XYZ file of C-alpha atoms in Angstrom:
631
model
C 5.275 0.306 12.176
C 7.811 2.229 14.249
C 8.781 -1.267 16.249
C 9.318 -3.210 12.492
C 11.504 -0.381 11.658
C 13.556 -0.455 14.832
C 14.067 -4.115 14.991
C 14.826 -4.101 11.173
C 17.335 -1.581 11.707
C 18.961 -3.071 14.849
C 19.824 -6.523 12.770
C 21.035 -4.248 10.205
C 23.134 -2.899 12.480
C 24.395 -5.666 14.679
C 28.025 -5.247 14.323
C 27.767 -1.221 16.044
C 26.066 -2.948 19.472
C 27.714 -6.394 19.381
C 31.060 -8.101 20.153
C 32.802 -10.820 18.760
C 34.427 -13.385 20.877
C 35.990 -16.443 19.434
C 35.113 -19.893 20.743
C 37.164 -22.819 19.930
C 35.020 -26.484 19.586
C 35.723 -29.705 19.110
C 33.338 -31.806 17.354
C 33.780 -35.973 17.719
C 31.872 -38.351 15.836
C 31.805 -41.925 15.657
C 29.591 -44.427 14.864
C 29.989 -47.162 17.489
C 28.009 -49.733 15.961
C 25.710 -50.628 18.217
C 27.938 -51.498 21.463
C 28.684 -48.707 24.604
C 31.967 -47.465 24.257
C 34.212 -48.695 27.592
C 36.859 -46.831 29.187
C 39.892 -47.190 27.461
C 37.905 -47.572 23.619
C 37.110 -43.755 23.735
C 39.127 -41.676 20.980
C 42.201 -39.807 23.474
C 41.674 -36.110 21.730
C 42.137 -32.445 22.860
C 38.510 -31.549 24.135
C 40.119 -30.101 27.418
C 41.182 -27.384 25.706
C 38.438 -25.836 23.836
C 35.722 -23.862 24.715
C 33.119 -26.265 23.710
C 33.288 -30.106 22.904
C 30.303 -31.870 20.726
C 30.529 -35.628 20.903
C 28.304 -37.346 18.212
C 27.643 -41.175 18.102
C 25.691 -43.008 16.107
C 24.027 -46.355 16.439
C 24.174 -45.828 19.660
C 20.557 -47.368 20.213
C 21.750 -48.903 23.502
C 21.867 -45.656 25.390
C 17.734 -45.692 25.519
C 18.096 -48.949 27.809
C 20.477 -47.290 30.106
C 19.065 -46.971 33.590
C 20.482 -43.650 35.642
C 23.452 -45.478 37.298
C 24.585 -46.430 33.839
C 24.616 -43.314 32.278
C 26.130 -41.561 34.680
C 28.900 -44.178 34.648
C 29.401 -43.361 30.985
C 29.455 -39.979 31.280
C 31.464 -39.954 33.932
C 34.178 -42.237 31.758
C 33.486 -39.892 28.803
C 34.290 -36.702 30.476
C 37.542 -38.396 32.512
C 38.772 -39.621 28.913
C 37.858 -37.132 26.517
C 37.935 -33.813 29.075
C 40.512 -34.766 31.161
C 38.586 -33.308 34.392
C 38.443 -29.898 32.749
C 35.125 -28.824 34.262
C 33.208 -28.648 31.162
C 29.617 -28.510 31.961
C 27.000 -30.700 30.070
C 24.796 -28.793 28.429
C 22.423 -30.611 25.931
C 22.248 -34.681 26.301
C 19.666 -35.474 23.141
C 18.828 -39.174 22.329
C 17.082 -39.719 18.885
C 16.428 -43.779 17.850
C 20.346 -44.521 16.806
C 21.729 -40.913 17.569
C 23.102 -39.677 20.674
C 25.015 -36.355 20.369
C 26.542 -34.600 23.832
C 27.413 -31.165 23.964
C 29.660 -29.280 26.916
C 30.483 -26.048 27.256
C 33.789 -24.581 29.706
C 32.281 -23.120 32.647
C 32.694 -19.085 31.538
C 30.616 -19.882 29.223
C 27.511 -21.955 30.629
C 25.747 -18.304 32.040
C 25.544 -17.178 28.747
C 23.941 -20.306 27.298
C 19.910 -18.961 26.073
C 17.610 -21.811 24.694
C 18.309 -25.493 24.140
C 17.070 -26.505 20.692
C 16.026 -29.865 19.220
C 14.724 -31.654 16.061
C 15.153 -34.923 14.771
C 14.211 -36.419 11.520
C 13.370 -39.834 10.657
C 12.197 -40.821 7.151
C 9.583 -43.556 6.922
C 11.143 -44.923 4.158
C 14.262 -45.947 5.303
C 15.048 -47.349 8.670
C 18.943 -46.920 8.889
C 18.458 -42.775 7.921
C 18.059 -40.446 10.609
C 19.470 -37.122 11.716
C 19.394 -35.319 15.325
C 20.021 -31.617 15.375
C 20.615 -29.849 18.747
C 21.005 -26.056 18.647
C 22.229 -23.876 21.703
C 21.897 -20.239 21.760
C 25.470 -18.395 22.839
C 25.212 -14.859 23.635
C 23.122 -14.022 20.131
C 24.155 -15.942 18.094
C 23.034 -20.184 17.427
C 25.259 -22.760 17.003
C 24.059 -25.783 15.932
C 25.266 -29.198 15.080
C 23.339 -31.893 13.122
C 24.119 -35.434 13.669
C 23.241 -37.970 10.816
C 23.720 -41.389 9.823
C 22.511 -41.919 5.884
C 21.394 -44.847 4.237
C 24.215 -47.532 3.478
C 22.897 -50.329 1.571
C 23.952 -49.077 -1.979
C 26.473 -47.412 -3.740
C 24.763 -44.626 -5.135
C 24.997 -41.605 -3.694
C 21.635 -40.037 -4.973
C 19.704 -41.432 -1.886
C 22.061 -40.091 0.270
C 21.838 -36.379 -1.653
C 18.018 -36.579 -1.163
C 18.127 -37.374 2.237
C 20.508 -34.345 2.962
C 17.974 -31.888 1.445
C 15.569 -33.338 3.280
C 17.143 -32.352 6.362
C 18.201 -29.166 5.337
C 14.747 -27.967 4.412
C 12.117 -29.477 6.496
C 14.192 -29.803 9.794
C 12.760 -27.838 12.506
C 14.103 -27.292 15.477
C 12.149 -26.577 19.052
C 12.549 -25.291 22.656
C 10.110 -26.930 25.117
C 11.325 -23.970 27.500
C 10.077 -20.919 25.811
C 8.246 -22.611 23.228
C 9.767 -21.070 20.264
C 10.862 -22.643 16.766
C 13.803 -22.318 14.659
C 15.290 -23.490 11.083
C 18.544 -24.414 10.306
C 18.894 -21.536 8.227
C 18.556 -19.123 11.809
C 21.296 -20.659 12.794
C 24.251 -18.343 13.110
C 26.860 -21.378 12.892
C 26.442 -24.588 11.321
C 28.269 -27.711 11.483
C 27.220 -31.397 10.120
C 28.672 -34.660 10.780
C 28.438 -38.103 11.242
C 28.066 -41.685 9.133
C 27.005 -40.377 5.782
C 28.095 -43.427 4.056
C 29.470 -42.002 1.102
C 31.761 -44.952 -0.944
C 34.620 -43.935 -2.654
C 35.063 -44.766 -6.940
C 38.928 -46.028 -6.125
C 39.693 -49.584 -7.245
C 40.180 -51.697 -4.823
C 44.187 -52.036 -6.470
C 44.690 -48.407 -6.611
C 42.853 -48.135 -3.156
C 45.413 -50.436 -1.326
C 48.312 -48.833 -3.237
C 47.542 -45.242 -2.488
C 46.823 -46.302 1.611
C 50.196 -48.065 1.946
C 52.142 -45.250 0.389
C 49.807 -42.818 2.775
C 48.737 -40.732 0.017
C 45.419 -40.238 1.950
C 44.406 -37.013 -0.074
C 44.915 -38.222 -3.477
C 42.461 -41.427 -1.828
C 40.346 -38.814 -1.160
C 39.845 -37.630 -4.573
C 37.796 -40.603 -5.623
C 35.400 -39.826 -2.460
C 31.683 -39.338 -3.547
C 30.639 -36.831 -1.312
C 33.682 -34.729 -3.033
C 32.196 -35.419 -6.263
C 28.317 -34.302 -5.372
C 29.595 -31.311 -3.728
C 31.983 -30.525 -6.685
C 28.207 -31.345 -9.273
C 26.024 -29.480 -6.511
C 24.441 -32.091 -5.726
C 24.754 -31.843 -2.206
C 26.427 -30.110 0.417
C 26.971 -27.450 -2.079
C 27.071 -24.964 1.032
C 29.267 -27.165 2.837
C 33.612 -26.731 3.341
C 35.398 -29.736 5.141
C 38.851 -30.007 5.818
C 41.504 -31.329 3.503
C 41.852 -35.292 4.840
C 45.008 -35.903 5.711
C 44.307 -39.194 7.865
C 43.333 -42.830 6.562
C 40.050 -44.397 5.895
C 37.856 -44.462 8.571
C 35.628 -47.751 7.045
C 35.538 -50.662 7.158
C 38.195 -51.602 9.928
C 38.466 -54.991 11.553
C 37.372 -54.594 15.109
C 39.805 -54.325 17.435
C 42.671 -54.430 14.723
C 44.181 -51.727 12.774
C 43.563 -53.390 9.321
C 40.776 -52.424 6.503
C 38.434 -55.924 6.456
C 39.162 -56.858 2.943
C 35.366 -57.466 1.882
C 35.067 -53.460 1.083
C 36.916 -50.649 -0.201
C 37.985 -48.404 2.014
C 36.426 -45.270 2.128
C 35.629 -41.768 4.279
C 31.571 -42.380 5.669
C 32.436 -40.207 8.765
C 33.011 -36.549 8.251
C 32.783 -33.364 9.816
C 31.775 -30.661 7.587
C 30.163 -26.775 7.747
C 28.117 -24.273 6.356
C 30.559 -21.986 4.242
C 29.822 -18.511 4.752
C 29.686 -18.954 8.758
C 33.401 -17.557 9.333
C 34.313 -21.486 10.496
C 38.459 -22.124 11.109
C 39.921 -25.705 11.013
C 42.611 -25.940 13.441
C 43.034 -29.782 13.164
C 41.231 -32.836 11.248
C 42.069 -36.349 11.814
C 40.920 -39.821 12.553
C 41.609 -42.394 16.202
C 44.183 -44.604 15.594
C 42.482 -47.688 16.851
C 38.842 -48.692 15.794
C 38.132 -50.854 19.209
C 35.118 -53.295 19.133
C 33.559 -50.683 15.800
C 34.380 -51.043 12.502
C 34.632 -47.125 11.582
C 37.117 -45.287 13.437
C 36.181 -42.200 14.883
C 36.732 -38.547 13.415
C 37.655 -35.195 15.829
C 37.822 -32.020 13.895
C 38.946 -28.649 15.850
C 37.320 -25.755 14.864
C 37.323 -21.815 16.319
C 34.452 -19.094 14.965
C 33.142 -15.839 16.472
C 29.787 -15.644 18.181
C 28.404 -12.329 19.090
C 27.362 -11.200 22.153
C 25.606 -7.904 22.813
C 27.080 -4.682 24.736
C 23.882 -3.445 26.119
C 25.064 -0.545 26.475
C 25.736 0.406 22.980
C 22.470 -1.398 22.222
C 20.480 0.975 24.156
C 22.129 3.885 22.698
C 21.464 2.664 19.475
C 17.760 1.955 20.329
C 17.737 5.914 21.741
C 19.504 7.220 18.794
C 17.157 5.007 16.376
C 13.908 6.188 18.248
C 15.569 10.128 18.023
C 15.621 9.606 14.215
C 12.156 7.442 14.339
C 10.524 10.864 16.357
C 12.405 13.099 13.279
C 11.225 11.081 10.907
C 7.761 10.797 12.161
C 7.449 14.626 13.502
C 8.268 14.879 9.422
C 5.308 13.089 8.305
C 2.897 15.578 10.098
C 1.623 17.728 8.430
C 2.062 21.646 9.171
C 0.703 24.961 7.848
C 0.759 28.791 8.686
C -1.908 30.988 7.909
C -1.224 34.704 7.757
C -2.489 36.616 8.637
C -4.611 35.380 11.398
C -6.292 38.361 12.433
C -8.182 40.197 9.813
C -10.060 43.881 10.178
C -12.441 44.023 7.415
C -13.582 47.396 8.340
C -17.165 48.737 7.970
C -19.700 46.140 6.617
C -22.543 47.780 5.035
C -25.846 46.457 4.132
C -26.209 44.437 1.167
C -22.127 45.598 -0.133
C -20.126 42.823 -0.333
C -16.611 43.334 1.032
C -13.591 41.078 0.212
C -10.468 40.386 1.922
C -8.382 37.319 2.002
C -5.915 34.964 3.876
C -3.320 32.749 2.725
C -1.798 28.609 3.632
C 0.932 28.047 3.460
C 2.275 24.457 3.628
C 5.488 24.781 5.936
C 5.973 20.630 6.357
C 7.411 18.337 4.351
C 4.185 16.293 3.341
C 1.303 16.935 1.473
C -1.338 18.995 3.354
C -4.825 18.235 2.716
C -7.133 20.755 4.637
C -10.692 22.271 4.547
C -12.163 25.497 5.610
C -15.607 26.039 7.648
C -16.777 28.773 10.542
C -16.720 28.318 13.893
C -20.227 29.060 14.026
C -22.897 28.676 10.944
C -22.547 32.059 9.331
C -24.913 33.167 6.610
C -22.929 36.564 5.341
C -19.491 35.003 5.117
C -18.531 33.111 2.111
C -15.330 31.910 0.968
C -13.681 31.349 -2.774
C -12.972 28.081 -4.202
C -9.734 25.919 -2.914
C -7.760 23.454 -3.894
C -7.875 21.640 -0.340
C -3.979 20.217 -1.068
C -0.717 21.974 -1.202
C 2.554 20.120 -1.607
C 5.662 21.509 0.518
C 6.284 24.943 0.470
C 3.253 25.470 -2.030
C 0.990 28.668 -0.657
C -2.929 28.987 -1.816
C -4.767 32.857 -1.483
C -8.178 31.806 0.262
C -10.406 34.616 -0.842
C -13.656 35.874 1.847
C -16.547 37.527 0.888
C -18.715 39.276 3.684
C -22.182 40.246 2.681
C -25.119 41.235 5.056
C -28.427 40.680 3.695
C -31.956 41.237 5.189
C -32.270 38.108 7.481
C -28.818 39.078 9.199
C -29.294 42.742 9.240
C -32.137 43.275 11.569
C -30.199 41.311 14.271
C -27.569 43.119 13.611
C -28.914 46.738 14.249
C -28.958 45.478 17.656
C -25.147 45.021 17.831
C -22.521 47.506 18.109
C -19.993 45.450 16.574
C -20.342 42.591 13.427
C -20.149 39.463 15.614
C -16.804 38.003 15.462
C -15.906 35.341 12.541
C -13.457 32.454 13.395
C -12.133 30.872 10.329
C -11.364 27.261 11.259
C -8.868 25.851 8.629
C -8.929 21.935 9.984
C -5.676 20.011 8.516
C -6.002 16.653 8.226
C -3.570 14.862 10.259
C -3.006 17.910 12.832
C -5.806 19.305 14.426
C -6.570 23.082 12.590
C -5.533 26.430 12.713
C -7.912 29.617 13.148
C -8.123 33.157 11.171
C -10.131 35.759 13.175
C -12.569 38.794 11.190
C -13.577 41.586 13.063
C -15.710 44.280 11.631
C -18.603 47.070 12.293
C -21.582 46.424 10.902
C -23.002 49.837 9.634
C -27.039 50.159 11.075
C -29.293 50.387 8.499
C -33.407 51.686 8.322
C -33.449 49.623 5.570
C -34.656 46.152 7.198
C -36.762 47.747 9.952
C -40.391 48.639 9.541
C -41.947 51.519 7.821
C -42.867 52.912 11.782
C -39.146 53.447 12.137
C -38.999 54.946 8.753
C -41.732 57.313 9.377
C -40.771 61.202 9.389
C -42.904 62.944 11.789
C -44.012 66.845 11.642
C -45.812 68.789 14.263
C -48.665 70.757 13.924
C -50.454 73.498 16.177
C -54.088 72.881 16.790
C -56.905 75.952 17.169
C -56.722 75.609 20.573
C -52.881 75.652 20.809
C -52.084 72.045 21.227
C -49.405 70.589 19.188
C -50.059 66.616 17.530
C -47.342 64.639 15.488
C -48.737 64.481 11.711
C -47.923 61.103 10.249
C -46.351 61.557 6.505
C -44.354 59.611 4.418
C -41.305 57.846 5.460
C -38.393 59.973 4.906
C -36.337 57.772 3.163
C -39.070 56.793 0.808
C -39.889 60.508 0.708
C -36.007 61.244 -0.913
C -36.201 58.628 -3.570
C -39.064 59.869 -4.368
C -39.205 63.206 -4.767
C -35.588 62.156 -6.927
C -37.602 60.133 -8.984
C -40.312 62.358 -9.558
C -38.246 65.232 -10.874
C -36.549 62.669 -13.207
C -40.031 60.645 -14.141
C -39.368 60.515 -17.549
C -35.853 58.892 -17.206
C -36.174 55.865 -19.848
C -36.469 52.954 -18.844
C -36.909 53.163 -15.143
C -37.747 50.545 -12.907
C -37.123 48.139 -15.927
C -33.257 48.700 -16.496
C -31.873 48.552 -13.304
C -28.851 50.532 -12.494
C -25.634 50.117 -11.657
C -24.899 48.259 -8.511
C -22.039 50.006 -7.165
C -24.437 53.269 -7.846
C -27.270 51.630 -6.243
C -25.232 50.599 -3.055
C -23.817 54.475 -3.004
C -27.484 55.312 -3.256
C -28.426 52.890 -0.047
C -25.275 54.420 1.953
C -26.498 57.684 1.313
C -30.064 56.872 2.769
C -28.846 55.283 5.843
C -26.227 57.829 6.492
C -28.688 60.718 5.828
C -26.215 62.235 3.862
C -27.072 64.417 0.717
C -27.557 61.895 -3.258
C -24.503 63.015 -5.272
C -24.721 64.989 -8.626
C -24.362 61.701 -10.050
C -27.176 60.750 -9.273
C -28.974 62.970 -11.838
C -27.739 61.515 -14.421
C -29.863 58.536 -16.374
C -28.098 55.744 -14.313
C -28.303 57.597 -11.476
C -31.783 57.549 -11.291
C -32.315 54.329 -12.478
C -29.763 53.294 -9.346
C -32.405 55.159 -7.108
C -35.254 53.208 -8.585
C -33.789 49.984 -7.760
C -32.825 50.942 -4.518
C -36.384 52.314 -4.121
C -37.408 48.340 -4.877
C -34.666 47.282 -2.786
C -36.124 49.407 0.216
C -39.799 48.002 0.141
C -38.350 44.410 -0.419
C -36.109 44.619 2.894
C -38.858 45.719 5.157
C -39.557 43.516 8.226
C -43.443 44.145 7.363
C -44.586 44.324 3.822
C -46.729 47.550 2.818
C -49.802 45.642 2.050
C -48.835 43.435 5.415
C -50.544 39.560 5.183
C -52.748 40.019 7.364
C -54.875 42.560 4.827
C -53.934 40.672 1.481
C -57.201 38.974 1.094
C -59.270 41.990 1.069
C -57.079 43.543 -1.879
C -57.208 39.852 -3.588
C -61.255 39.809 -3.274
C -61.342 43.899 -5.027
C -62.311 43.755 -8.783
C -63.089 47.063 -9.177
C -60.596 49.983 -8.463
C -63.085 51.315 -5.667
C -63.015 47.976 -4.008
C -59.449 48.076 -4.112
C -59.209 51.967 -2.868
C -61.559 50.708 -0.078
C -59.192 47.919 0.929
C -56.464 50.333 1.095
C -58.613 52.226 3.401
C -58.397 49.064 6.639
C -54.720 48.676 6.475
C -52.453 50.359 9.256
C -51.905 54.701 9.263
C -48.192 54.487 8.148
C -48.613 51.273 5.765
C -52.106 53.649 4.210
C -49.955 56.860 3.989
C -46.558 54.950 2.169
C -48.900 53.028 -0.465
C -50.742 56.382 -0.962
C -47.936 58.070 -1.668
C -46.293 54.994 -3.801
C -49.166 54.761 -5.664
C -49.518 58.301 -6.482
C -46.222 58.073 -7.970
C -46.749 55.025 -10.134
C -49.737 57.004 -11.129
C -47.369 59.644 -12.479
C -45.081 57.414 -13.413
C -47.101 55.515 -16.530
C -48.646 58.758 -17.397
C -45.921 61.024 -18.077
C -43.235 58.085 -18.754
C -44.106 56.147 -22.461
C -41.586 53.082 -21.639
C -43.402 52.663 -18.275
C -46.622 50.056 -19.438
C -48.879 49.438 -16.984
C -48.337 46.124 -16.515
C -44.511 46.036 -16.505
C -44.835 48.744 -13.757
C -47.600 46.333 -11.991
C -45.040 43.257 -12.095
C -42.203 45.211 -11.072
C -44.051 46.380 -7.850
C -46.074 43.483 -6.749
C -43.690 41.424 -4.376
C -42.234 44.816 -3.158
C -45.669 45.821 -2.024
C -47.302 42.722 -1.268
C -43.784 40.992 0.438
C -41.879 37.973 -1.135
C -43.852 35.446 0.131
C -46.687 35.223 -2.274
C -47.544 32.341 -4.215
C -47.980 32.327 -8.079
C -51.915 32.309 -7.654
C -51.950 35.339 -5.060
C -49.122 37.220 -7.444
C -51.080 37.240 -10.583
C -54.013 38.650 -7.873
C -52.171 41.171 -6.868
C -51.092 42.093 -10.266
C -54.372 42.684 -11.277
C -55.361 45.047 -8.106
C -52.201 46.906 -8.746
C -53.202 47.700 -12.356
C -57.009 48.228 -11.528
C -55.951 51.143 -9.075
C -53.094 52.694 -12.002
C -56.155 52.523 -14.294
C -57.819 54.955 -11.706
C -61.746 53.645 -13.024
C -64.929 53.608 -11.208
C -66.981 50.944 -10.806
């Protein structure tokens, strides 16, 4: 895409790396009707001084029997006669059927000469119509002449009209050196000429009376090709010179008169393409038609080619690529995130914390992005974004960090919260990181009830001192909270408020004193959930799994008492003491039921895992043991 550009913008720009230089050419044509021209029949003209001399002949068949020594003899008359020993080099010798056309360039100018063009055209229909167009390459820019004879045999020019679009569209051109084709429309310069055999709409009276007072241009008037240019019916896109110079058709050979069996008319013309910057110096006619009945035409003509300064070329292409890098550096897309370090501070368990970070879109293209962590990272969560920002647009990317039970008991191991990297990955340009750093606060809450468990010490009879097992201290504050509150409304069935029950949790894993406000109603309804909260995060369950089917089996509260009775010391003594409490609890509190106390309690006692089947079990041991029966 880049290249396209460049090369688009370099032949935009042509005239800043190029330089003109004018060339002066002489074209010649003649059609020689069928017999070699000898030395002393060719046109005497000017060709020695121009730059470049084009010599076109038609029905010059005879030049495809010529062997070597032949055609070197009439070159070598050709070039005495018509260059006058100038040095012009021969540069393209092209021989199509009828057409020969010769084209030499002055000696400065032959190392500049690129590819050698060449396309002829030859319709099927008619045998005297044919065209050969040879195209040389001169510094950068093509010059090309096309050398035609058109059909003859009526006066009508429409056949003649046809035949010249035919040319001009479906003529292509080749170089069996590089391989490469052209059009006449590449070509920078354009010239046509040669026997187009357009009559003239003179009478024959007014004809002769106009030639013998020399009026050639009001003769000219009545030419048809004047006409069809003039209706656009050909050579629209053509300019010729004003004629100045007699008839060139039909001559008597070898004499200077018009044959009489024929109006005399202009067949043989030099003309170009308008809008290639082409100067006439001269236009005229030979003077003496020799063993041909047309005489020949020589036309001088000067035009700029351009040829390129390569240095100002390649400090073009450098400045083009400079603005191609600008342009492209501008299509990638940028961002800044600020900031990129973050200190969220002290996570606790289960409070969710919230910061934030911000992109900003500091290109000039839109920036489409998304947002993931390094690592997969349960307790980090991130708001909702729009994923695009247009220049200069900024988005707030909120964070949420919240560790729950399946992070936390890694965590106690840590001394820090392990390190967060924010990858914000921008499509188009890599990504761009955000760092969180944080302490994770250690919480009892996700351990097991043997790390919860406060131990006494007693002295024996005989002096020794043993470690009594009682109820795990945190357990033991919530509940001896709850108890003097029992008949709080509600409890265990309203839960409280969270930012009270976090405060509640903080307060248990710091060991520091429950707040007055935690007597009040939603205080202790705070404590209740955070009570639930507690037996839910243990590692091990209080009924563990591996003693759930005895419980499930008990249908009487005595079978049930018994199961408690196999389950692990410090599991025994916290479902004693829990149970105790629920006791109290539906006794002494009238919105406590039974049952809604059995529900609440069942996955916190029996662990999360249970399956609708062993729930509705344990339901029913929970409220055979509140019912306190015997069997």
């Amino acid at each position: 895409m880049a290249q396209e550009w460049l090369d688009k913008q370099l032949e935009r720009n042509k005239e800043l790396y190029t330089e003109k230089h004018l060339l002066k050419t002489a074209i010649t044509t003649w059609n020689v009707r069928g017999a070699a021209p000898e030395k002393g029949s060719l046109p005497a003209t000017s060709l020695h001084n121009v730059d470049m001399a084009v010599l076109c002949f038609q029905e010059a068949a005879f030049a495809a029997a010529w062997s070597k020594p032949e055609k070197q003899r009439f070159l070598d008359t050709l070039e005495e006669e018509c260059l006058g020993g100038s040095g012009h080099v021969l540069v393209a010798d092209c021989l199509s059927s009828g057409l020969l056309t010769l084209v030499y360039l002055a000696p400065k100018h032959t190392q500049h000469v690129g590819e050698v063009f060449i396309g002829a055209n030859k319709p099927a229909i008619f045998k005297t119509e044919e065209a050969l167009a040879v195209a040389l390459r001169i510094h950068n820019s093509v010059f090309c002449v096309v050398n035609t004879r058109f059909h003859h045999s009526s006066d009508s020019p429409e056949k003649r009209n046809a035949f010249h679009r035919n040319i001009l569209e479906t003529t292509a051109l080749h170089c069996e050196a590089t391989g490469t084709s052209i059009t006449l429309r590449d070509c920078a310069v354009l010239f046509w000429c040669g026997d187009l055999n357009y009559k003239t709409a003179a009478p024959r009276k007014e004809a002769s009376s106009l030639l013998e007072k020399k009026q050639f241009d009001l003769l000219a008037r009545y030419d048809h090709l004047g006409m069809q240019q003039k209706n656009k019916n050909a050579f629209e896109d053509f300019a010729e010179s004003r004629i100045e110079f007699p008839p060139t058709y039909r001559i008597v050979p070898t004499q200077s008169e018009y044959a009489l069996s024929a109006v005399p008319c202009y067949p043989d013309r030099i003309l170009w393409r308008k809008y290639d910057g082409v100067f006439c110096l001269s236009y005229a006619s030979g003077e003496r038609s020799f063993h041909s009945d047309h005489l020949p035409v020589v036309g001088e003509y000067a035009f700029f080619i351009h040829a390129s300064c390569e240095d100002k070329k390649n400090g073009l292409v450098q400045t083009m690529l400079r603005h191609i890098d600008l342009y492209e550096n501008s299509l990638i897309p940028r961002a800044e995130l600020f900031p990129v370090f973050i200190d969220i501070g002290t996570v606790y368990f289960l409070a969710r914390k919230f910061t934030s970070f911000s992109v900003v879109n500091t290109g000039n293209t839109i920036l489409r992005y998304a947002i993931e962590t390094e690592k997969p990272c349960r307790w980090v969560s991130f708001g909702t974004s729009s994923g695009v920002l247009y220049p200069g647009q900024k988005e707030k990317i909120p964070v949420s960090v919240c560790v729950k039970k399946s992070d936390a008991t890694k965590m106690n191991t840590e001394v820090l919260l392990p390190e967060i990297v924010v990858r914000v990955k921008i499509k188009g340009n890599g990504e761009k990181l955000v760092h969180l750093h944080g302490v994770f606060a250690k919480t009892l809450l996700c351990t097991s009830l043997e790390e919860h468990v406060r131990r006494k010490t007693t002295t024996k009879p005989d002096g020794t001192k043993v470690g009594v097992m009682v109820c795990p201290w945190h357990l033991w504050r919530l509940l001896d909270l709850l108890q003097k509150k029992i008949t709080t409304p509600d409890l265990f069935l309203d839960l409280g408020h969270k930012k009270l029950v976090f405060a509640v949790l903080r307060a248990l894993d710091t060991k520091t004193p429950l707040t007055d406000e935690m007597s009040s109603p939603g205080g202790v309804r705070a404590a209740a959930h955070a009570l639930l909260i507690l037996l839910r995060c243990l590692s091990v369950p209080v009924i563990p799994p591996l003693y759930r089917p005895d419980f499930f089996e008990a249908d009487t509260p005595s079978k049930a008492r018994k199961a408690t009775a196999h389950i692990p010391p410090v599991h025994k003594t916290t479902f004693l003491h829990l149970l105790s409490f629920l006791t109290l609890l539906v006794t002494k509190n009238h919105t406590a039921g039974k049952a809604r106390i059995a529900t609440a309690f069942v996955k916190p006692l029996f662990g999360n895992t249970l399956s609708e089947k062993e729930t509705k079990k344990a339901e029913a041991v929970l409220l055979l043991l509140l019912a306190g029966t015997n069997d």
